Coordinates of C-alpha atoms in Angstrom, one line a residue:
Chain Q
X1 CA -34.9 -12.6 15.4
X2 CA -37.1 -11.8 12.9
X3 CA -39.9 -14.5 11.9
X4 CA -42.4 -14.3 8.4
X5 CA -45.4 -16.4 8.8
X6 CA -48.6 -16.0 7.2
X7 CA -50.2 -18.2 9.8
X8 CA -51.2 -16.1 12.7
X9 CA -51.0 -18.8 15.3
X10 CA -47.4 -19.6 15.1
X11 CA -46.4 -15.6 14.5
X12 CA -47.8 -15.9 18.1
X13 CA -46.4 -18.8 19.4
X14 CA -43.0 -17.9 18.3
X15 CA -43.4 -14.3 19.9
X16 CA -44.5 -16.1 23.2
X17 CA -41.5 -18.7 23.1
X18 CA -38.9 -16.6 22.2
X19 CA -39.4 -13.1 23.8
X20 CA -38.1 -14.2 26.8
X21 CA -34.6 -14.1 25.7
X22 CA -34.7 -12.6 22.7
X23 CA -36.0 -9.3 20.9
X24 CA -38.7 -11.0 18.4
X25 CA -40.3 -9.0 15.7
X26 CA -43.3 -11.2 13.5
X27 CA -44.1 -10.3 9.8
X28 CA -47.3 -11.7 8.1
X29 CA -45.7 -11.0 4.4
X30 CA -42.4 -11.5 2.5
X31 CA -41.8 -8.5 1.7
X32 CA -42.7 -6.6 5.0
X33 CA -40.1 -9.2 6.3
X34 CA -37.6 -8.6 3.8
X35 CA -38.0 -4.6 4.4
X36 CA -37.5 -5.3 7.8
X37 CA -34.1 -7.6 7.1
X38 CA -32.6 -4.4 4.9
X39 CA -33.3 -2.1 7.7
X40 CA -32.4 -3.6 10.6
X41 CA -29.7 -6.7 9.5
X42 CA -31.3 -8.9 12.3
X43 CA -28.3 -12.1 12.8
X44 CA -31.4 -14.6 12.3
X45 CA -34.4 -15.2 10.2
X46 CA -37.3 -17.7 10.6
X47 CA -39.7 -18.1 7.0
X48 CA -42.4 -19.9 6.3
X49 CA -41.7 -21.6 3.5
X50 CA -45.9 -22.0 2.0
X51 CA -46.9 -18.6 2.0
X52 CA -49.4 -17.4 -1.0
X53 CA -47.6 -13.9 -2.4
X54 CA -44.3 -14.3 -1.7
X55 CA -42.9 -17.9 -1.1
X56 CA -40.0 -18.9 1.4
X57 CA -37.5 -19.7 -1.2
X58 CA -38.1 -16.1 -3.2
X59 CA -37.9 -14.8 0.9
X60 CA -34.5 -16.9 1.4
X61 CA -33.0 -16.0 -1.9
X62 CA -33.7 -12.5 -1.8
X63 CA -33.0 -12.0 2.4
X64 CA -29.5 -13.5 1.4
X65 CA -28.8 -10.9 -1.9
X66 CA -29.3 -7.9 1.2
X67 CA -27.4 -9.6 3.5
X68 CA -24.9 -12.5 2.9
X69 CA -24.3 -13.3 6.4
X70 CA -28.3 -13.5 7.4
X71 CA -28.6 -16.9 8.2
X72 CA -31.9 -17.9 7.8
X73 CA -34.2 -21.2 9.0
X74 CA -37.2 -22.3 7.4
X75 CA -40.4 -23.5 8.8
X76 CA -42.6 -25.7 7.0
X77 CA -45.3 -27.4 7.6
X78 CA -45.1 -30.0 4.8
X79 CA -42.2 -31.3 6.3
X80 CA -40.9 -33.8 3.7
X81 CA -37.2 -34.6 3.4
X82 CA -37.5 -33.4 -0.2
X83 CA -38.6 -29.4 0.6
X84 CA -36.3 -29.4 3.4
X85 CA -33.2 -30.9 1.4
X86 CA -34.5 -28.2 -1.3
X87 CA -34.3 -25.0 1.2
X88 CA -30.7 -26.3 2.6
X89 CA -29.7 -26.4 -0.9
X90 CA -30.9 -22.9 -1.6
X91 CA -28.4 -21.6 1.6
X92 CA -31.0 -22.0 4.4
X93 CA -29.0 -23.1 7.8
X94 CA -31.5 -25.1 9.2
X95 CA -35.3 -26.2 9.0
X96 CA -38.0 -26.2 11.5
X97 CA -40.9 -28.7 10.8
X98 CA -44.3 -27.9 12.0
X99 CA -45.8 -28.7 14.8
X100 CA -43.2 -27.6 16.9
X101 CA -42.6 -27.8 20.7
X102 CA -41.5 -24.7 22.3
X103 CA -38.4 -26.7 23.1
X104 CA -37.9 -27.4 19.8
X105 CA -38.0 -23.5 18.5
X106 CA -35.4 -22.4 21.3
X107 CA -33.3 -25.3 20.0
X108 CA -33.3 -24.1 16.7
X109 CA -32.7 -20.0 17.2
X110 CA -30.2 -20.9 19.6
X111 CA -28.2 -22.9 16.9
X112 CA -29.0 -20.8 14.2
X113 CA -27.6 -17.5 16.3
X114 CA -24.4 -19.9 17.5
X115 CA -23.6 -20.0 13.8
X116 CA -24.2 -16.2 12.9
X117 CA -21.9 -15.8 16.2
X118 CA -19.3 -18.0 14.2
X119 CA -19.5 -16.3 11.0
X120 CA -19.4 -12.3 12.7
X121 CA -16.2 -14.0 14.5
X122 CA -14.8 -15.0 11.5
X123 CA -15.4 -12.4 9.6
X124 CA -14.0 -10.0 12.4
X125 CA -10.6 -12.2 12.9
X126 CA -10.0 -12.2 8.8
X127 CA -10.3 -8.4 8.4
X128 CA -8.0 -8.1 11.9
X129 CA -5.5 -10.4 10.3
X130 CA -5.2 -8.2 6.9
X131 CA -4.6 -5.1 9.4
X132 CA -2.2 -6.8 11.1
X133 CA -0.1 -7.5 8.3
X134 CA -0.4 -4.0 6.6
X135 CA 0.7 -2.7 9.9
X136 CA 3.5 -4.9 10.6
X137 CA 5.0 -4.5 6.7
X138 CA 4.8 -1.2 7.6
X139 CA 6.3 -1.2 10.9
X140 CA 9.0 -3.9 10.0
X141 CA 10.0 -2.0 7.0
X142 CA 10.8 1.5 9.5
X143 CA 12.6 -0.2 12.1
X144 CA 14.9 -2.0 9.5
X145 CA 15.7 1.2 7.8
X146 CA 15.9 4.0 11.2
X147 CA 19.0 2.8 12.3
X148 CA 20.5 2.6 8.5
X149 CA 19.3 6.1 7.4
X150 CA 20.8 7.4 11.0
X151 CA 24.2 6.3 9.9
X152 CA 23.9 6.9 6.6
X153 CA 23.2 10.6 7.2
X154 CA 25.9 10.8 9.9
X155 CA 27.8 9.7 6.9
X156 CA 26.9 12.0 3.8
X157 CA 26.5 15.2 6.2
X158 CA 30.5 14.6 7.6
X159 CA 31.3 13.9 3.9
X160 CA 29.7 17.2 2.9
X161 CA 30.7 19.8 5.9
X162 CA 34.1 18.2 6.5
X163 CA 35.5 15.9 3.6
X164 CA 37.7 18.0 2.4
X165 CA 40.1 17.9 6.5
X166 CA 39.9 13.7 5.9
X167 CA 42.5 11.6 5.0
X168 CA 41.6 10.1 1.4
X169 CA 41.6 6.5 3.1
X170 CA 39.2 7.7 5.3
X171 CA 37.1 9.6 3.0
X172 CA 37.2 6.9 0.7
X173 CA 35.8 4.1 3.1
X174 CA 33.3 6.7 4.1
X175 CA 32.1 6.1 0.9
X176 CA 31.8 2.8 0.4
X177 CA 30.0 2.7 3.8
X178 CA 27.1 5.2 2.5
X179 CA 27.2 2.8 -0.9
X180 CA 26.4 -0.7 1.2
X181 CA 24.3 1.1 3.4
X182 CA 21.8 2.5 0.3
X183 CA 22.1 -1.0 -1.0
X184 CA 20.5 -2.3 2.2
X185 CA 18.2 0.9 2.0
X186 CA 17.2 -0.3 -1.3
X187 CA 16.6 -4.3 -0.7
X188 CA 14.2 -3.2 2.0
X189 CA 12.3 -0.7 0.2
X190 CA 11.7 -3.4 -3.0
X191 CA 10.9 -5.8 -0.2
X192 CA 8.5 -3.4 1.2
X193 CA 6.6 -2.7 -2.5
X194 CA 6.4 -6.5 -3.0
X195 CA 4.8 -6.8 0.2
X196 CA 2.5 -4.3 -0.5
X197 CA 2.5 -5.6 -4.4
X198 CA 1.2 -9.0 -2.9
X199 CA -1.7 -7.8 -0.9
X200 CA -2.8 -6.6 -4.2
X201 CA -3.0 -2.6 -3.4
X202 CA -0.9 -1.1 -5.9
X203 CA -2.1 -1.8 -9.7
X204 CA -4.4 0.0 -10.9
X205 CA -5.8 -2.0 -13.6
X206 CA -8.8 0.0 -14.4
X207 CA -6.3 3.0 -15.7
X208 CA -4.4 3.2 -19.3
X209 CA -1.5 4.9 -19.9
X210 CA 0.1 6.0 -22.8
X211 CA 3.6 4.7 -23.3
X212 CA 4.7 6.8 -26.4
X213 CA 4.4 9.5 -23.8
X214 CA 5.8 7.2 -20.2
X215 CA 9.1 6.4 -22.2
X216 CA 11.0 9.4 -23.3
X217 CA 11.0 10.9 -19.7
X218 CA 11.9 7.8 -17.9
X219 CA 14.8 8.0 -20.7
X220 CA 15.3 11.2 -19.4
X221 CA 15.5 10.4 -16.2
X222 CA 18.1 7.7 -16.5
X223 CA 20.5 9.6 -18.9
X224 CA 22.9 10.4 -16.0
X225 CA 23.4 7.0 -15.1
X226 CA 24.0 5.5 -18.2
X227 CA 26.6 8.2 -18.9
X228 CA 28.4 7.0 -15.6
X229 CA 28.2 3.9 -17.3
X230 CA 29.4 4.8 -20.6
X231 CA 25.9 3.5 -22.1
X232 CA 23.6 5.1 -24.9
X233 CA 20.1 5.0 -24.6
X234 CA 18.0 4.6 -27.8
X235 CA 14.2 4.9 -28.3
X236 CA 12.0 3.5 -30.8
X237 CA 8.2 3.7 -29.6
X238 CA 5.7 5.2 -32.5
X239 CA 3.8 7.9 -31.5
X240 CA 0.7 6.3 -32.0
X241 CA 1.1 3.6 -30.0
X242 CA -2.5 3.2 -28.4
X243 CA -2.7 3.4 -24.3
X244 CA -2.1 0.2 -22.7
X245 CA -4.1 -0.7 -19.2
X246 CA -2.7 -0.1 -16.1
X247 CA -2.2 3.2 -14.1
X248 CA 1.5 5.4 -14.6
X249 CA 3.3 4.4 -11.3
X250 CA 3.7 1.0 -11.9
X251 CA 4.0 0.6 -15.5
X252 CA 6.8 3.3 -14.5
X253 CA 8.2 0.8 -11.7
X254 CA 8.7 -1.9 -14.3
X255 CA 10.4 0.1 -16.9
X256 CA 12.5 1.6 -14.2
X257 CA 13.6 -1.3 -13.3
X258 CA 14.1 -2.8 -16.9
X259 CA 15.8 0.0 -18.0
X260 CA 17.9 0.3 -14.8
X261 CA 19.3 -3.5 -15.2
X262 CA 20.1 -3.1 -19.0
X263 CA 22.6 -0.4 -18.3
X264 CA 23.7 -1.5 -15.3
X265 CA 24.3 -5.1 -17.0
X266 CA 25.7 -3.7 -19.9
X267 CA 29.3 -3.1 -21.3
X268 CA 31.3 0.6 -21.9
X269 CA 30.5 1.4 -25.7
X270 CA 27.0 -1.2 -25.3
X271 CA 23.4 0.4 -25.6
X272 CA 19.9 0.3 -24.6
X273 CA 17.1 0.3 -26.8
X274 CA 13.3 1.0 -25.2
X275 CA 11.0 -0.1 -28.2
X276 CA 7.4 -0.8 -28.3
X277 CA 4.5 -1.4 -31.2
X278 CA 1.3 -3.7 -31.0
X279 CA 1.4 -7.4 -31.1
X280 CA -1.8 -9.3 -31.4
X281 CA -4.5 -7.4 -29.6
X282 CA -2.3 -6.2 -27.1
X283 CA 1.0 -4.1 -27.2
X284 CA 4.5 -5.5 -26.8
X285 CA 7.3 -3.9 -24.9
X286 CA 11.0 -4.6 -25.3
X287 CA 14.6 -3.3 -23.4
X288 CA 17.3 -4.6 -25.4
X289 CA 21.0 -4.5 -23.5
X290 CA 23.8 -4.8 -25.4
X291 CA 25.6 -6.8 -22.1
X292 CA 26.7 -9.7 -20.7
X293 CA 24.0 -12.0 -21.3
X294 CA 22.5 -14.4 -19.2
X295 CA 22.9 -18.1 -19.5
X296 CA 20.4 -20.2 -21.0
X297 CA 19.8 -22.5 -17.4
X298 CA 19.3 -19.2 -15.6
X299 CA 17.3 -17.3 -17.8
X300 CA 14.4 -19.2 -16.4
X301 CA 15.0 -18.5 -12.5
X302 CA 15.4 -14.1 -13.2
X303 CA 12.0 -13.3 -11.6
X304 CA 12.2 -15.4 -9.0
X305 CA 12.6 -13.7 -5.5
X306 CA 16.3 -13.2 -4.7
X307 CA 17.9 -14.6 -7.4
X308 CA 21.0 -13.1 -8.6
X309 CA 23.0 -14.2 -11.6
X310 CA 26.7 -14.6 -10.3
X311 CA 29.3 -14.5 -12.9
X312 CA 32.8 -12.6 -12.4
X313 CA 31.3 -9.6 -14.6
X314 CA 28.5 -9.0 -12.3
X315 CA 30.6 -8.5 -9.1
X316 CA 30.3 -5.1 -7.1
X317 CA 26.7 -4.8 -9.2
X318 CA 24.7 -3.5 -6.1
X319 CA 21.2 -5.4 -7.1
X320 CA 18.3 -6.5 -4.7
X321 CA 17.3 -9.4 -6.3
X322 CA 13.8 -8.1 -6.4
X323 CA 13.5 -5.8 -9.7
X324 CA 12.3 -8.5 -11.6
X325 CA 10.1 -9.8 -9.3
X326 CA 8.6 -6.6 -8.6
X327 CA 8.0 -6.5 -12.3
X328 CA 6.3 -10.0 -12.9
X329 CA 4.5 -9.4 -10.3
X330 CA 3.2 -5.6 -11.6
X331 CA 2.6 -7.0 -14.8
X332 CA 0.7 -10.5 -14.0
X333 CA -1.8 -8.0 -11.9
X334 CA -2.1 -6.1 -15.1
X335 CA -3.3 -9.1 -17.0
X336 CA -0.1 -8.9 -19.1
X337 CA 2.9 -11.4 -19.4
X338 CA 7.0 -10.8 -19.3
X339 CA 9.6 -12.8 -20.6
X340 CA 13.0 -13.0 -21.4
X341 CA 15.6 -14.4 -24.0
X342 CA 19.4 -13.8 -23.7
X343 CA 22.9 -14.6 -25.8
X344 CA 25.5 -15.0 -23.6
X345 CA 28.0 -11.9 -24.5
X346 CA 25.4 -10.5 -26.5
X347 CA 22.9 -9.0 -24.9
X348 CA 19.3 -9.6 -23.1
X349 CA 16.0 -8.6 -24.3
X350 CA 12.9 -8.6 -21.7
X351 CA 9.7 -8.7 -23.3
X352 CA 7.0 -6.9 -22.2
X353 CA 3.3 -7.8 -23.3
X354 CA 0.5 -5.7 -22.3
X355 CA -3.3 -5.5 -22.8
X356 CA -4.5 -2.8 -24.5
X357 CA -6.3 -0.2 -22.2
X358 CA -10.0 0.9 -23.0
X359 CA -10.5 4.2 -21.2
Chain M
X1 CA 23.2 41.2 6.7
X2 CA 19.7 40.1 8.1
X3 CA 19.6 37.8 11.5
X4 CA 20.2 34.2 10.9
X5 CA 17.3 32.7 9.8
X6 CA 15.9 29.9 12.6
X7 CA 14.8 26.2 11.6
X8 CA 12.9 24.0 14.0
X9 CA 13.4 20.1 13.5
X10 CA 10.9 17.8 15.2
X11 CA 12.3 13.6 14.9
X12 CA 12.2 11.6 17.2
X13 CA 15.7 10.0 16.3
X14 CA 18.6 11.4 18.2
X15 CA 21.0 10.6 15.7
X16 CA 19.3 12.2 13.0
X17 CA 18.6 15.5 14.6
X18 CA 22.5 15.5 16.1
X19 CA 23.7 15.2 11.7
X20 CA 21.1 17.7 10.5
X21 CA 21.6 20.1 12.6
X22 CA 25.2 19.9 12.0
X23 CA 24.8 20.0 8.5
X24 CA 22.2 23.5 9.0
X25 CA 24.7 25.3 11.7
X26 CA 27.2 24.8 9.0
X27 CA 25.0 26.4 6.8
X28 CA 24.9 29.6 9.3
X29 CA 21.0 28.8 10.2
X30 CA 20.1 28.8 13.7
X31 CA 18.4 25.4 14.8
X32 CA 16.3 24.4 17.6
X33 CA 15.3 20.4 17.6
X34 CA 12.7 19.2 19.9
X35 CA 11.5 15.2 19.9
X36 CA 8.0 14.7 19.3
X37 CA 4.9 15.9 18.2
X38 CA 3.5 18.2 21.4
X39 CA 6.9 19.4 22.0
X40 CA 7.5 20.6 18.7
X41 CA 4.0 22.3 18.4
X42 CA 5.1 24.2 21.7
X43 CA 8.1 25.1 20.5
X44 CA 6.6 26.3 17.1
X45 CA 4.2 28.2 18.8
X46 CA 6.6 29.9 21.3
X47 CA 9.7 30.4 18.6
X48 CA 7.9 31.0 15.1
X49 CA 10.6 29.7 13.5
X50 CA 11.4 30.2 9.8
X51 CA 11.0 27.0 8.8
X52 CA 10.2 23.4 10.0
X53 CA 11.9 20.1 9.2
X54 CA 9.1 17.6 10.2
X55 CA 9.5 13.7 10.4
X56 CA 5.9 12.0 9.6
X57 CA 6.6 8.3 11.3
X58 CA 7.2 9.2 14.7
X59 CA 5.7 7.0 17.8
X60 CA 3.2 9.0 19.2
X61 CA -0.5 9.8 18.2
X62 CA 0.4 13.2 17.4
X63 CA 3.0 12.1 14.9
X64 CA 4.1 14.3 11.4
X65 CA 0.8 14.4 10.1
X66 CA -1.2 15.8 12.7
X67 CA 1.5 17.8 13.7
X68 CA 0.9 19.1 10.2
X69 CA -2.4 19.7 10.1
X70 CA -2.4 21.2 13.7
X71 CA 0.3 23.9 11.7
X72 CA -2.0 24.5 9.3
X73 CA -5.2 25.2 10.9
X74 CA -2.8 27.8 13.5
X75 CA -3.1 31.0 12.0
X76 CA 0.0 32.3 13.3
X77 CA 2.0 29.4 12.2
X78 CA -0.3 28.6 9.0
X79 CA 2.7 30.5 6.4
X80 CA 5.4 28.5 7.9
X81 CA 6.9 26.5 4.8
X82 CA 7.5 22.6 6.1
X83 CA 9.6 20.3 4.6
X84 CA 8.4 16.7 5.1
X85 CA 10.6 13.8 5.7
X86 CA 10.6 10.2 6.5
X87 CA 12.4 7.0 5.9
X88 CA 9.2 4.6 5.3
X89 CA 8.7 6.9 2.2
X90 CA 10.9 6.7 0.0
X91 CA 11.7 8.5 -3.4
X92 CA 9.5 6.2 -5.1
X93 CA 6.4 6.8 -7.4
X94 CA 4.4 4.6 -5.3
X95 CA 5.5 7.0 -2.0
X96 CA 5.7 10.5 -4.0
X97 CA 3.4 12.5 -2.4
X98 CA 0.8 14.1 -4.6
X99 CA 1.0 17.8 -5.2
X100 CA -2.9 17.6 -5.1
X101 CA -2.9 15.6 -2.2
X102 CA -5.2 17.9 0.7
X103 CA -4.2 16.1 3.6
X104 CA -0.9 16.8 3.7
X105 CA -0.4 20.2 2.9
X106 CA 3.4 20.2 3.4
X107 CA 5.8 22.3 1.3
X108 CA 7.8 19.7 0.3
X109 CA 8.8 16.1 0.8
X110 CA 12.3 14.4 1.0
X111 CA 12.8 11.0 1.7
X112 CA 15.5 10.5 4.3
X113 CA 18.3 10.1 4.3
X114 CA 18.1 13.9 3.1
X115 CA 20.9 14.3 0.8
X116 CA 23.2 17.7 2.0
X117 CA 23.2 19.5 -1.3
X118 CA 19.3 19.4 -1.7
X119 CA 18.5 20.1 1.8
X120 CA 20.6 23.1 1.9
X121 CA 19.3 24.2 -1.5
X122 CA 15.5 23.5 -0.5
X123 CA 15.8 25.2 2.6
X124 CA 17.8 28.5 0.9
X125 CA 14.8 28.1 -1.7
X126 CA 11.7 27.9 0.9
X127 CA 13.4 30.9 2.9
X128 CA 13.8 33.3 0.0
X129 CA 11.8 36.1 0.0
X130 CA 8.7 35.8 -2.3
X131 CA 10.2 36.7 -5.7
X132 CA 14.3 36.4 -5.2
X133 CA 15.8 33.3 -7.5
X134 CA 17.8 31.1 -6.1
X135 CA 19.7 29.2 -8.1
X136 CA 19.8 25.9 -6.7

């Protein structure tokens, strides 16, 4: 307990009182106080409110800018409800008019510690809850999937060192097996980065990226799976497209997933066009597919967790359900918006608007 | 022809260890498996294998990444390449291991489950002598 008086009699009173039970250290001035409050982080502070340099309310104000969880009591001697309505106001805990009884004192430093006790235990419990849950996304998310990669890798190695002796019914089922398996694989990985998405750990907001130089590699990148899906991909970003905030990975999580839904959404013979320029004072992203559409009713729904358009075209699309959400959720944290707007049998265009980044 | 070259695989999933080492003895490497950290530091130290296939999300304290680092500061086993693998990590920016990230000095990383072909063409690559191409 630390107490700043500039009366000498009660410095001494409260050392006789309290030292019994507690360690007690007595200040005559503010700021030797104060000194003593950066250096040490006592749980309680008694101050004097009338004091001639350095007043209680300067003490309280700046005591509380060192350490948030000091909780402080003030003594004072003009004990009118007005000061002590005034002090509470300022963030003191209690007040402590004077004369006091010995009785008195103890009453109040044992109240004023009970609530520092509170607050520590708070304090302690929130930042063991936020563990907790890191730990158990983490742990969730590697039981679910030991079990699927141990099959699925009993899977792809009989495929590779012995496909060729199987039966083509049994190779063929083999196959399918290792494709629904990688699907679950899949939903519990995006379930995983939402997770982590959601505890706000991933964006990096303070970064800028460039996207004239993001785009033609993640085109790259996804020119093998559009071929399997007999789908061109087309960009149209200008070169001097200025650098948009947020950090590489995630704006590259977004796109991947745009990008990855317009061509596997899309038709034989359809297209994808990555274009971007600036809108406004920030800069505007589109994917264009050339697919199936969505319909009007659903269009607003997309992002949401889980959803899953189901129309006869869309059957045996493996799909998580989370790309999009993944996305609104990258982009929201960014500062930025997303939308969408779709023709049925024509195609759907997600929107993409970003601030631009200052480095 | 040189003596088989010998890979040491330390996961602590019996299944795993039971499909890769199938798929490596079909590849003509020798392979010795253990199940945990301590065991597979032992056996590292008492084998000197070629190369190590290392899980980093195993149960125990000394899991991958000390395991790793206990490699590393060994001088006898320090120039042993490692290929990393694990399932929570996934081949996903956010879980790409950074080349310039110190703490885990590992050779590589794969997510898991390790695809046959790029296993086999990683491990032909790590276990080239310095200067030989191996075309993937």
């Amino acid at each position: 307990v630390v107490v700043i008086d500039d009366d000498e009699a009660i410095r001494i009173s409260c050392r006789r009182i309290l030292s019994r039970d507690y360690e007690v250290e007595t200040f005559e001035r503010g700021c030797e106080g104060l000194a003593r409050v950066r250096q040490a982080a006592p749980p309680l502070l008694l101050v004097d409110l009338k004091m001639p340099e350095m007043d209680g309310f300067q003490v309280l104000e700046e005591a509380h800018r060192t350490d948030p969880d000091v909780v402080v009591v003030v003594i004072t001697g003009y004990a009118t409800i007005a000061t002590a309505v005034e002090a509470l106001k300022a963030g003191a805990y209690d007040f402590l008019p004077k004369p006091f009884t010995p009785d008195e004192l103890r009453l109040v430093v044992e109240r004023g510690l009970e609530r520092r006790r509170l607050i520590d235990e708070s304090v302690r419990l929130r930042r063991e809850r936020e563990i907790a849950q890191r730990r158990f996304i983490t742990f969730v998310s590697h039981q679910l999937k030991s079990p699927l990669v141990a099959v699925k890798q009993y899977l792809d190695v009989l495929t590779f060192t012995s496909g060729e002796a199987l039966p083509d019914r049994a190779r063929e089922w083999i196959g399918r097996s290792g494709d629904r398996i990688a699907e679950m694989l899949q939903l519990i990985h995006d379930w995983l980065v939402l997770a982590r998405l959601e505890q706000g750990r991933l964006e990096q907001a303070n970064e800028t990226t460039e996207l004239a130089a993001l785009v033609p590699g993640l085109l790259e990148e996804c020119v093998a799976s559009a071929a399997a899906c007999g789908v061109a991909l087309v960009a149209e970003v200008p070169a001097d497209l200025p650098p948009v905030k947020g950090d590489a990975l995630s704006l590259r999580t977004v796109l991947e997933n745009l990008i990855g839904n317009a061509i596997k959404y899309n038709r034989r013979g359809g297209r994808v066009t990555v274009r971007a320029g600036r809108s406004g004072a920030g800069v505007e992203l589109e994917v264009e597919d050339t697919g199936i559409g969505i319909p009007a009713e659903r269009l607003p729904e997309v992002f949401d967790e889980f959803v899953r358009v189901r129309v006869p075209e869309t059957e045996g699309i493996p799909g998580s359900g989370l790309g999009l959400t993944i996305c609104r959720t990258i982009v929201q944290g960014l500062g930025g918006t997303i939308g969408a707007r779709s023709r049925e049998g024509a195609g759907t265009t997600f929107t993409v608007c970003l601030p631009v980044g200052t480095p | 022809m040189s003596a088989p070259k010998r890979i040491l695989v330390i996961d602590d999933d019996a299944d795993f260890r039971a499909s890769v080492r199938a798929l490596l003895e079909s590849a003509d490497y020798v392979v010795l498996v253990e199940v945990d950290g301590d065991s597979g530091l032992r056996a590292a130290r008492a084998a000197s294998p070629d190369l190590i296939l290392l899980d980093v999300m195993m149960r125990e304290r000394t899991e991958g990444f000390f395991v790793l680092q206990e490699i590393r500061r060994t001088p006898a086993l320090t120039a042993i390449p490692v290929i990393v693998s694990s399932s929570l990590y996934h081949d996903h920016p956010f879980f790409r291991v950074r080349e310039d990230a110190g703490w885990m000095p590992a050779d590589l990383f794969l997510p898991k489950p390790l695809r046959p072909e790029q296993l086999l063409a990683e491990v032909a690559r790590l276990l080239a002598p310095a200067g030989v191409e191996v075309s993937p």
